[in-house]
Each structure stands twice: as structure tokens, then as C-alpha cells.
């Protein structure tokens, strides 16, 4: 048996301890963690718990699990030069540290890069993807490269496309949605409203149906880059993303056994000016895992 120990962050929010442990111990195979919880080989502040245990901020967690070959968390890198890195973020990994814990994408990439170059510095985020969203993401290796690429995103010189699966088939098959978005930072949620009001920001989402059906596959283009934009906007028109329990239909997700969000950043194109205009020659794509 092997002992894994960690402390839950003081600002950790609610939720199942099992899910929190998976994020804290990404190198441990899922089936090994599940087995430990099912056998009650998990202690929280010295008390045994099972799969139903909840996150307790500040608590010490001890997990006794059978020894197995650890799975390396390998982040696919699709492009790299001395200034820029384009990777494919797996679902379930956060870009920035949060209350749910676990190693961040830059930390995982840094460990990966140090295997080739011990002097490698931790890469810098140029934009964000939500924890449950997978797909292409851009990072920089220097501060000035980060600033230039962040400016490129703000000025809409870097274009992103997403692929998602939604409940039902939207009509018409192609549409540009234009509404307003209100953000509730305290609850970590957003809300779409049809009219301008104090605090609301314009939000424009373009979708194209790729495959119709009870669960349709869509291509999404974001003309604005707001928090949870595609998730909230598609839910607003009655076609929430499959696997999205926050904005979508929990019962439908359960029926379809959709345990994760079906959203992937699948295409990146550049129209940069100046120093990083060489990136305009590239069009990066990846395939969704769903």
C-alpha cells in the first residue's frame, strides 16, 4: 500500500472529496482512487470516509491505495518555439490555481519541459480555458511575448473556434446570437439577458450545426470572449451543452451518461502584426475527445 497525503485548501468550496482528490493526485489512476474510497481506505482528520464524503476546508486527507505504476500526465504540445507554446489542455485541469486544488496547466507543462531542459521556466498563460473545457491553448515563454499575445486576443487578432455537443438541434442551422451577459463573480456564474442593463456586457456567439439529432454537434465561434460565454448562450436559447450541469439539464446529462462537459477548443488562427506575425502562417487544430 502507498500513502498519499494532502491538505484541503482553506478556501475550498463544497463538492465531493473524491473529485477533489482526483485533481490533487492526477498521477494516480482513477480506478486506484475509486477503489480506495470504496474500501474506506481514506481518512479525513483521522476519520475513515467513503465515496459520499464532502470536501472539508483545511482538513488533512490520507489515502491508502495499492501501489501501481503512476500515469504520467502528459500535455500534448502541438507547436513550440523560443517564445510561444501551443498545447492541448485536457479536461479537468485548471489554467490557474483555484479552490478545488490540483496542479495547474502551466505547472504540469513546466515539469514536462524540465525533462528536456532543466533550466526551462514555467510558461505564462495568454488566455484561459475553463477547467472542464479541453483543447488548444496558447502560452508564452517570456513576459514580452505574453503581453503581445494577450494584446492579440484582446484585439481579436487571434481567432478561436470550438466544437461542442448540445441537447437538441438548434434552428436555424447557422445563426449569430447577440445578447448581453451579466457576471456574478461571487457565485462564479453568468447570466444572459436580451437587453442592455447596468453591468451587462455585449456577447456575440456564432454557431453552425455540423451534425443534427437528439444531441447535435456544433461549431462555435466567439465574437466576444466572455466568461462561460458559449455554455451560457447556448443554454439561453434552449440548447445547453451536453455534460454541463451548471447551465444545462442534469437529468438529461445523467440519462445520456454525460459525466463531463462536451466542449473543445479545436482551432486557432492568427492575424498578428509586427514581431509575432510569423504565426499567421499556422493554423492549429485538434480533434475533440468526445
mmCIF file of C-alpha atoms in Angstrom:
data_model
loop_
_atom_site.group_PDB
_atom_site.id
_atom_site.type_symbol
_atom_site.label_atom_id
_atom_site.label_comp_id
_atom_site.label_asym_id
_atom_site.label_seq_id
_atom_site.Cartn_x
_atom_site.Cartn_y
_atom_site.Cartn_z
ATOM 1 C CA UNK A 1 0.000 0.000 0.000
ATOM 2 C CA UNK A 2 1.095 3.568 -0.611
ATOM 3 C CA UNK A 3 0.079 6.597 1.427
ATOM 4 C CA UNK A 4 -0.913 9.855 -0.286
ATOM 5 C CA UNK A 5 -1.432 12.893 1.943
ATOM 6 C CA UNK A 6 -2.627 16.409 1.186
ATOM 7 C CA UNK A 7 -4.340 19.311 2.924
ATOM 8 C CA UNK A 8 -7.567 20.762 1.562
ATOM 9 C CA UNK A 9 -7.308 24.491 0.852
ATOM 10 C CA UNK A 10 -8.978 26.785 3.379
ATOM 11 C CA UNK A 11 -10.960 28.477 0.596
ATOM 12 C CA UNK A 12 -12.079 25.192 -0.973
ATOM 13 C CA UNK A 13 -15.715 25.162 -1.990
ATOM 14 C CA UNK A 14 -18.138 22.304 -1.470
ATOM 15 C CA UNK A 15 -18.313 19.146 -3.517
ATOM 16 C CA UNK A 16 -17.269 15.533 -3.294
ATOM 17 C CA UNK A 17 -13.900 14.729 -1.758
ATOM 18 C CA UNK A 18 -13.365 12.030 -4.384
ATOM 19 C CA UNK A 19 -13.450 14.618 -7.198
ATOM 20 C CA UNK A 20 -11.129 16.897 -5.205
ATOM 21 C CA UNK A 21 -8.682 14.023 -4.663
ATOM 22 C CA UNK A 22 -8.595 13.258 -8.386
ATOM 23 C CA UNK A 23 -7.495 16.814 -9.068
ATOM 24 C CA UNK A 24 -4.924 16.796 -6.266
ATOM 25 C CA UNK A 25 -3.446 13.463 -7.395
ATOM 26 C CA UNK A 26 -3.539 13.492 -11.227
ATOM 27 C CA UNK A 27 -0.733 10.907 -11.455
ATOM 28 C CA UNK A 28 -2.761 8.283 -9.590
ATOM 29 C CA UNK A 29 -5.015 6.187 -11.871
ATOM 30 C CA UNK A 30 -8.713 6.896 -11.379
ATOM 31 C CA UNK A 31 -9.571 3.267 -10.655
ATOM 32 C CA UNK A 32 -6.987 3.163 -7.832
ATOM 33 C CA UNK A 33 -8.530 6.209 -6.122
ATOM 34 C CA UNK A 34 -12.050 4.857 -6.586
ATOM 35 C CA UNK A 35 -11.054 1.545 -5.034
ATOM 36 C CA UNK A 36 -9.519 3.296 -2.015
ATOM 37 C CA UNK A 37 -12.702 5.283 -1.388
ATOM 38 C CA UNK A 38 -14.923 2.246 -1.856
ATOM 39 C CA UNK A 39 -12.856 0.275 0.674
ATOM 40 C CA UNK A 40 -12.903 3.233 3.113
ATOM 41 C CA UNK A 41 -9.108 3.403 2.962
ATOM 42 C CA UNK A 42 -9.387 7.181 3.110
ATOM 43 C CA UNK A 43 -9.143 9.258 6.291
ATOM 44 C CA UNK A 44 -10.110 12.886 6.851
ATOM 45 C CA UNK A 45 -8.503 14.228 10.019
ATOM 46 C CA UNK A 46 -8.092 10.636 11.141
ATOM 47 C CA UNK A 47 -11.689 9.546 10.445
ATOM 48 C CA UNK A 48 -12.451 6.989 7.756
ATOM 49 C CA UNK A 49 -14.727 8.161 4.932
ATOM 50 C CA UNK A 50 -16.206 6.715 1.737
ATOM 51 C CA UNK A 51 -17.294 7.905 -1.718
ATOM 52 C CA UNK A 52 -20.020 10.134 -0.262
ATOM 53 C CA UNK A 53 -17.559 12.264 1.748
ATOM 54 C CA UNK A 54 -17.618 16.006 1.128
ATOM 55 C CA UNK A 55 -14.751 18.488 0.912
ATOM 56 C CA UNK A 56 -13.853 19.919 4.330
ATOM 57 C CA UNK A 57 -11.691 23.073 4.053
ATOM 58 C CA UNK A 58 -8.433 22.874 5.990
ATOM 59 C CA UNK A 59 -8.689 19.135 6.648
ATOM 60 C CA UNK A 60 -5.850 16.639 6.242
ATOM 61 C CA UNK A 61 -6.606 13.806 3.831
ATOM 62 C CA UNK A 62 -4.790 10.473 3.901
ATOM 63 C CA UNK A 63 -5.394 7.954 1.134
ATOM 64 C CA UNK A 64 -4.068 4.406 1.416
ATOM 65 C CA UNK A 65 -4.012 2.964 -2.099
ATOM 66 C CA UNK A 66 -2.409 -0.034 -3.688
ATOM 67 C CA UNK A 67 0.861 0.676 -5.394
ATOM 68 C CA UNK A 68 0.696 0.867 -9.141
ATOM 69 C CA UNK A 69 2.683 2.468 -11.888
ATOM 70 C CA UNK A 70 1.814 6.124 -11.825
ATOM 71 C CA UNK A 71 0.362 7.505 -15.012
ATOM 72 C CA UNK A 72 2.302 10.477 -16.265
ATOM 73 C CA UNK A 73 0.125 13.488 -17.028
ATOM 74 C CA UNK A 74 1.443 14.289 -20.483
ATOM 75 C CA UNK A 75 0.169 17.512 -22.037
ATOM 76 C CA UNK A 76 0.269 17.322 -25.859
ATOM 77 C CA UNK A 77 2.313 20.177 -27.364
ATOM 78 C CA UNK A 78 1.419 20.960 -30.970
ATOM 79 C CA UNK A 79 3.810 23.882 -31.502
ATOM 80 C CA UNK A 80 6.811 25.328 -29.701
ATOM 81 C CA UNK A 81 9.495 27.898 -30.392
ATOM 82 C CA UNK A 82 11.661 30.114 -28.189
ATOM 83 C CA UNK A 83 8.740 32.463 -27.411
ATOM 84 C CA UNK A 84 5.456 30.586 -27.904
ATOM 85 C CA UNK A 85 3.951 27.264 -26.921
ATOM 86 C CA UNK A 86 0.611 25.863 -28.150
ATOM 87 C CA UNK A 87 -0.697 22.904 -26.173
ATOM 88 C CA UNK A 88 -3.857 20.796 -25.921
ATOM 89 C CA UNK A 89 -5.331 21.145 -22.434
ATOM 90 C CA UNK A 90 -7.105 18.029 -21.156
ATOM 91 C CA UNK A 91 -10.486 18.449 -19.479
ATOM 92 C CA UNK A 92 -10.282 18.575 -15.688
ATOM 93 C CA UNK A 93 -7.064 20.601 -15.474
ATOM 94 C CA UNK A 94 -7.255 24.226 -14.387
ATOM 95 C CA UNK A 95 -5.319 27.040 -16.036
ATOM 96 C CA UNK A 96 -4.966 28.904 -12.740
ATOM 97 C CA UNK A 97 -4.891 27.806 -9.110
ATOM 98 C CA UNK A 98 -8.370 27.609 -7.624
ATOM 99 C CA UNK A 99 -10.178 26.440 -4.505
ATOM 100 C CA UNK A 100 -10.555 22.935 -5.913
ATOM 101 C CA UNK A 101 -6.812 22.331 -5.843
ATOM 102 C CA UNK A 102 -4.614 20.277 -8.129
ATOM 103 C CA UNK A 103 -1.643 21.196 -10.281
ATOM 104 C CA UNK A 104 -2.273 23.837 -12.914
ATOM 105 C CA UNK A 105 -1.632 23.546 -16.635
ATOM 106 C CA UNK A 106 1.489 25.794 -16.523
ATOM 107 C CA UNK A 107 2.887 23.707 -13.638
ATOM 108 C CA UNK A 108 2.344 20.437 -15.495
ATOM 109 C CA UNK A 109 3.879 21.839 -18.676
ATOM 110 C CA UNK A 110 6.832 23.183 -16.697
ATOM 111 C CA UNK A 111 7.590 19.755 -15.240
ATOM 112 C CA UNK A 112 7.343 18.305 -18.737
ATOM 113 C CA UNK A 113 9.675 20.919 -20.221
ATOM 114 C CA UNK A 114 12.275 20.437 -17.478
ATOM 115 C CA UNK A 115 12.751 16.833 -18.553
ATOM 116 C CA UNK A 116 14.341 18.179 -21.747
ATOM 117 C CA UNK A 117 15.780 21.374 -20.328
ATOM 118 C CA UNK A 118 16.345 21.605 -16.546
ATOM 119 C CA UNK A 119 16.601 25.403 -16.866
ATOM 120 C CA UNK A 120 13.204 25.792 -18.540
ATOM 121 C CA UNK A 121 10.958 28.443 -16.990
ATOM 122 C CA UNK A 122 7.268 27.932 -16.242
ATOM 123 C CA UNK A 123 5.238 29.065 -19.279
ATOM 124 C CA UNK A 124 2.867 32.029 -18.986
ATOM 125 C CA UNK A 125 -0.838 31.922 -19.813
ATOM 126 C CA UNK A 126 -2.031 34.164 -22.651
ATOM 127 C CA UNK A 127 -5.734 33.305 -22.279
ATOM 128 C CA UNK A 128 -7.873 30.885 -20.277
ATOM 129 C CA UNK A 129 -9.997 27.788 -20.783
ATOM 130 C CA UNK A 130 -12.441 26.630 -18.100
ATOM 131 C CA UNK A 131 -11.402 23.587 -16.079
ATOM 132 C CA UNK A 132 -13.920 21.258 -17.800
ATOM 133 C CA UNK A 133 -13.077 22.554 -21.300
ATOM 134 C CA UNK A 134 -10.413 20.786 -23.354
ATOM 135 C CA UNK A 135 -8.463 21.894 -26.389
ATOM 136 C CA UNK A 136 -5.918 24.315 -27.835
ATOM 137 C CA UNK A 137 -4.373 26.944 -25.595
ATOM 138 C CA UNK A 138 -1.546 29.448 -26.111
ATOM 139 C CA UNK A 139 1.224 30.095 -23.588
ATOM 140 C CA UNK A 140 4.304 32.309 -23.738
ATOM 141 C CA UNK A 141 7.888 31.730 -22.621
ATOM 142 C CA UNK A 142 8.742 35.374 -21.952
ATOM 143 C CA UNK A 143 6.919 38.302 -20.406
ATOM 144 C CA UNK A 144 7.002 40.434 -23.559
ATOM 145 C CA UNK A 145 5.689 37.542 -25.660
ATOM 146 C CA UNK A 146 2.852 37.083 -23.168
ATOM 147 C CA UNK A 147 1.950 40.773 -23.389
ATOM 148 C CA UNK A 148 1.938 40.738 -27.210
ATOM 149 C CA UNK A 149 -0.225 37.605 -27.392
ATOM 150 C CA UNK A 150 -2.646 38.858 -24.735
ATOM 151 C CA UNK A 151 -2.992 42.057 -26.765
ATOM 152 C CA UNK A 152 -3.651 39.885 -29.823
ATOM 153 C CA UNK A 153 -6.520 38.145 -28.068
ATOM 154 C CA UNK A 154 -7.965 41.446 -26.811
ATOM 155 C CA UNK A 155 -7.786 42.981 -30.283
ATOM 156 C CA UNK A 156 -9.385 39.867 -31.840
ATOM 157 C CA UNK A 157 -6.262 39.136 -33.889
ATOM 158 C CA UNK A 158 -6.241 35.547 -32.648
ATOM 159 C CA UNK A 159 -9.320 33.563 -33.622
ATOM 160 C CA UNK A 160 -10.656 30.553 -31.733
ATOM 161 C CA UNK A 161 -13.230 28.002 -32.815
ATOM 162 C CA UNK A 162 -14.856 25.402 -30.597
ATOM 163 C CA UNK A 163 -16.654 22.130 -31.158
ATOM 164 C CA UNK A 164 -19.403 21.125 -28.749
ATOM 165 C CA UNK A 165 -22.346 18.764 -28.354
ATOM 166 C CA UNK A 166 -25.680 20.262 -27.287
ATOM 167 C CA UNK A 167 -29.092 18.996 -26.284
ATOM 168 C CA UNK A 168 -31.393 19.016 -29.338
ATOM 169 C CA UNK A 169 -30.702 20.626 -32.711
ATOM 170 C CA UNK A 170 -30.808 24.451 -32.896
ATOM 171 C CA UNK A 171 -32.818 26.140 -35.641
ATOM 172 C CA UNK A 172 -31.755 27.610 -37.985
ATOM 173 C CA UNK A 173 -28.617 25.569 -38.623
ATOM 174 C CA UNK A 174 -26.470 28.700 -38.659
ATOM 175 C CA UNK A 175 -27.039 31.773 -36.522
ATOM 176 C CA UNK A 176 -25.234 34.670 -34.866
ATOM 177 C CA UNK A 177 -26.583 35.244 -31.351
ATOM 178 C CA UNK A 178 -26.344 38.768 -29.944
ATOM 179 C CA UNK A 179 -27.356 39.462 -26.343
ATOM 180 C CA UNK A 180 -25.878 40.693 -23.051
ATOM 181 C CA UNK A 181 -24.071 38.878 -20.254
ATOM 182 C CA UNK A 182 -24.210 39.559 -16.525
ATOM 183 C CA UNK A 183 -21.470 38.082 -14.334
ATOM 184 C CA UNK A 184 -21.975 37.004 -10.730
ATOM 185 C CA UNK A 185 -18.377 36.760 -9.501
ATOM 186 C CA UNK A 186 -19.392 35.602 -6.021
ATOM 187 C CA UNK A 187 -21.265 32.573 -7.368
ATOM 188 C CA UNK A 188 -18.891 32.005 -10.295
ATOM 189 C CA UNK A 189 -21.767 32.107 -12.784
ATOM 190 C CA UNK A 190 -23.027 34.266 -15.627
ATOM 191 C CA UNK A 191 -26.488 35.018 -16.984
ATOM 192 C CA UNK A 192 -27.627 36.011 -20.476
ATOM 193 C CA UNK A 193 -30.180 38.814 -20.810
ATOM 194 C CA UNK A 194 -31.769 40.161 -24.016
ATOM 195 C CA UNK A 195 -31.377 43.864 -23.286
ATOM 196 C CA UNK A 196 -28.676 46.234 -22.129
ATOM 197 C CA UNK A 197 -28.643 46.938 -18.386
ATOM 198 C CA UNK A 198 -26.141 48.123 -15.754
ATOM 199 C CA UNK A 199 -23.196 45.727 -15.507
ATOM 200 C CA UNK A 200 -24.165 43.754 -18.608
ATOM 201 C CA UNK A 201 -21.642 43.347 -21.430
ATOM 202 C CA UNK A 202 -22.408 42.588 -25.098
ATOM 203 C CA UNK A 203 -21.971 38.956 -26.038
ATOM 204 C CA UNK A 204 -21.946 37.587 -29.602
ATOM 205 C CA UNK A 205 -21.817 33.854 -30.309
ATOM 206 C CA UNK A 206 -21.953 32.231 -33.748
ATOM 207 C CA UNK A 207 -22.914 28.594 -34.185
ATOM 208 C CA UNK A 208 -23.115 26.175 -37.113
ATOM 209 C CA UNK A 209 -24.760 22.753 -36.853
ATOM 210 C CA UNK A 210 -22.341 20.048 -38.033
ATOM 211 C CA UNK A 211 -24.495 17.033 -37.149
ATOM 212 C CA UNK A 212 -28.134 17.146 -36.067
ATOM 213 C CA UNK A 213 -30.082 14.828 -33.812
ATOM 214 C CA UNK A 214 -31.194 14.443 -30.217
ATOM 215 C CA UNK A 215 -27.657 15.556 -29.361
ATOM 216 C CA UNK A 216 -26.246 17.821 -32.065
ATOM 217 C CA UNK A 217 -22.596 18.595 -32.810
ATOM 218 C CA UNK A 218 -21.872 22.294 -33.369
ATOM 219 C CA UNK A 219 -19.022 24.555 -34.384
ATOM 220 C CA UNK A 220 -18.900 27.659 -32.187
ATOM 221 C CA UNK A 221 -17.219 30.963 -33.000
ATOM 222 C CA UNK A 222 -16.902 33.598 -30.272
ATOM 223 C CA UNK A 223 -17.048 37.186 -31.498
ATOM 224 C CA UNK A 224 -16.630 38.281 -27.868
ATOM 225 C CA UNK A 225 -14.647 36.495 -25.184
ATOM 226 C CA UNK A 226 -16.726 36.411 -22.003
ATOM 227 C CA UNK A 227 -16.698 34.028 -19.055
ATOM 228 C CA UNK A 228 -18.681 30.823 -19.793
ATOM 229 C CA UNK A 229 -19.964 32.512 -22.969
ATOM 230 C CA UNK A 230 -20.717 29.506 -25.162
ATOM 231 C CA UNK A 231 -22.154 27.490 -22.265
ATOM 232 C CA UNK A 232 -24.481 30.224 -21.070
ATOM 233 C CA UNK A 233 -25.512 31.454 -24.534
ATOM 234 C CA UNK A 234 -26.452 28.017 -25.873
ATOM 235 C CA UNK A 235 -28.377 27.248 -22.679
ATOM 236 C CA UNK A 236 -30.195 30.583 -23.053
ATOM 237 C CA UNK A 237 -31.622 29.538 -26.432
ATOM 238 C CA UNK A 238 -32.682 26.137 -25.069
ATOM 239 C CA UNK A 239 -29.767 24.004 -26.269
ATOM 240 C CA UNK A 240 -27.384 23.576 -23.328
ATOM 241 C CA UNK A 241 -24.074 21.813 -23.774
ATOM 242 C CA UNK A 242 -24.112 18.105 -23.011
ATOM 243 C CA UNK A 243 -22.489 17.356 -19.671
ATOM 244 C CA UNK A 244 -22.952 20.915 -18.367
ATOM 245 C CA UNK A 245 -24.680 20.539 -15.003
ATOM 246 C CA UNK A 246 -24.130 24.205 -14.137
ATOM 247 C CA UNK A 247 -26.094 25.735 -17.017
ATOM 248 C CA UNK A 248 -27.703 22.676 -18.554
ATOM 249 C CA UNK A 249 -30.075 19.797 -17.878
ATOM 250 C CA UNK A 250 -28.770 17.492 -15.124
ATOM 251 C CA UNK A 251 -31.443 14.846 -15.748
ATOM 252 C CA UNK A 252 -30.687 14.731 -19.492
ATOM 253 C CA UNK A 253 -26.943 14.569 -18.812
ATOM 254 C CA UNK A 254 -27.500 11.660 -16.438
ATOM 255 C CA UNK A 255 -29.719 9.891 -18.975
ATOM 256 C CA UNK A 256 -27.007 10.238 -21.624
ATOM 257 C CA UNK A 257 -24.267 9.285 -19.118
ATOM 258 C CA UNK A 258 -22.511 12.568 -19.889
ATOM 259 C CA UNK A 259 -20.178 12.915 -16.917
ATOM 260 C CA UNK A 260 -18.162 15.781 -18.355
ATOM 261 C CA UNK A 261 -18.602 18.916 -20.457
ATOM 262 C CA UNK A 262 -18.601 18.327 -24.216
ATOM 263 C CA UNK A 263 -16.676 21.432 -25.256
ATOM 264 C CA UNK A 264 -13.315 21.611 -27.030
ATOM 265 C CA UNK A 265 -11.232 24.468 -28.436
ATOM 266 C CA UNK A 266 -10.489 22.924 -31.832
ATOM 267 C CA UNK A 267 -8.972 25.668 -33.990
ATOM 268 C CA UNK A 268 -6.594 28.617 -33.559
ATOM 269 C CA UNK A 269 -5.743 31.127 -36.298
ATOM 270 C CA UNK A 270 -3.521 34.206 -36.080
ATOM 271 C CA UNK A 271 -3.667 37.599 -37.776
ATOM 272 C CA UNK A 272 -0.896 39.158 -35.732
ATOM 273 C CA UNK A 273 1.064 42.267 -36.651
ATOM 274 C CA UNK A 274 4.738 43.007 -36.094
ATOM 275 C CA UNK A 275 7.083 40.680 -34.240
ATOM 276 C CA UNK A 276 4.726 37.701 -33.990
ATOM 277 C CA UNK A 277 3.231 37.938 -37.478
ATOM 278 C CA UNK A 278 5.152 34.747 -38.370
ATOM 279 C CA UNK A 279 2.426 32.869 -36.503
ATOM 280 C CA UNK A 280 -0.041 33.880 -39.236
ATOM 281 C CA UNK A 281 1.370 31.082 -41.378
ATOM 282 C CA UNK A 282 -0.009 28.493 -38.956
ATOM 283 C CA UNK A 283 -3.494 27.149 -38.356
ATOM 284 C CA UNK A 284 -3.594 24.844 -35.347
ATOM 285 C CA UNK A 285 -6.314 22.237 -34.996
ATOM 286 C CA UNK A 286 -7.130 19.316 -32.711
ATOM 287 C CA UNK A 287 -9.861 16.713 -32.523
ATOM 288 C CA UNK A 288 -12.265 16.574 -29.565
ATOM 289 C CA UNK A 289 -12.065 13.509 -27.340
ATOM 290 C CA UNK A 290 -15.867 13.167 -27.497
#
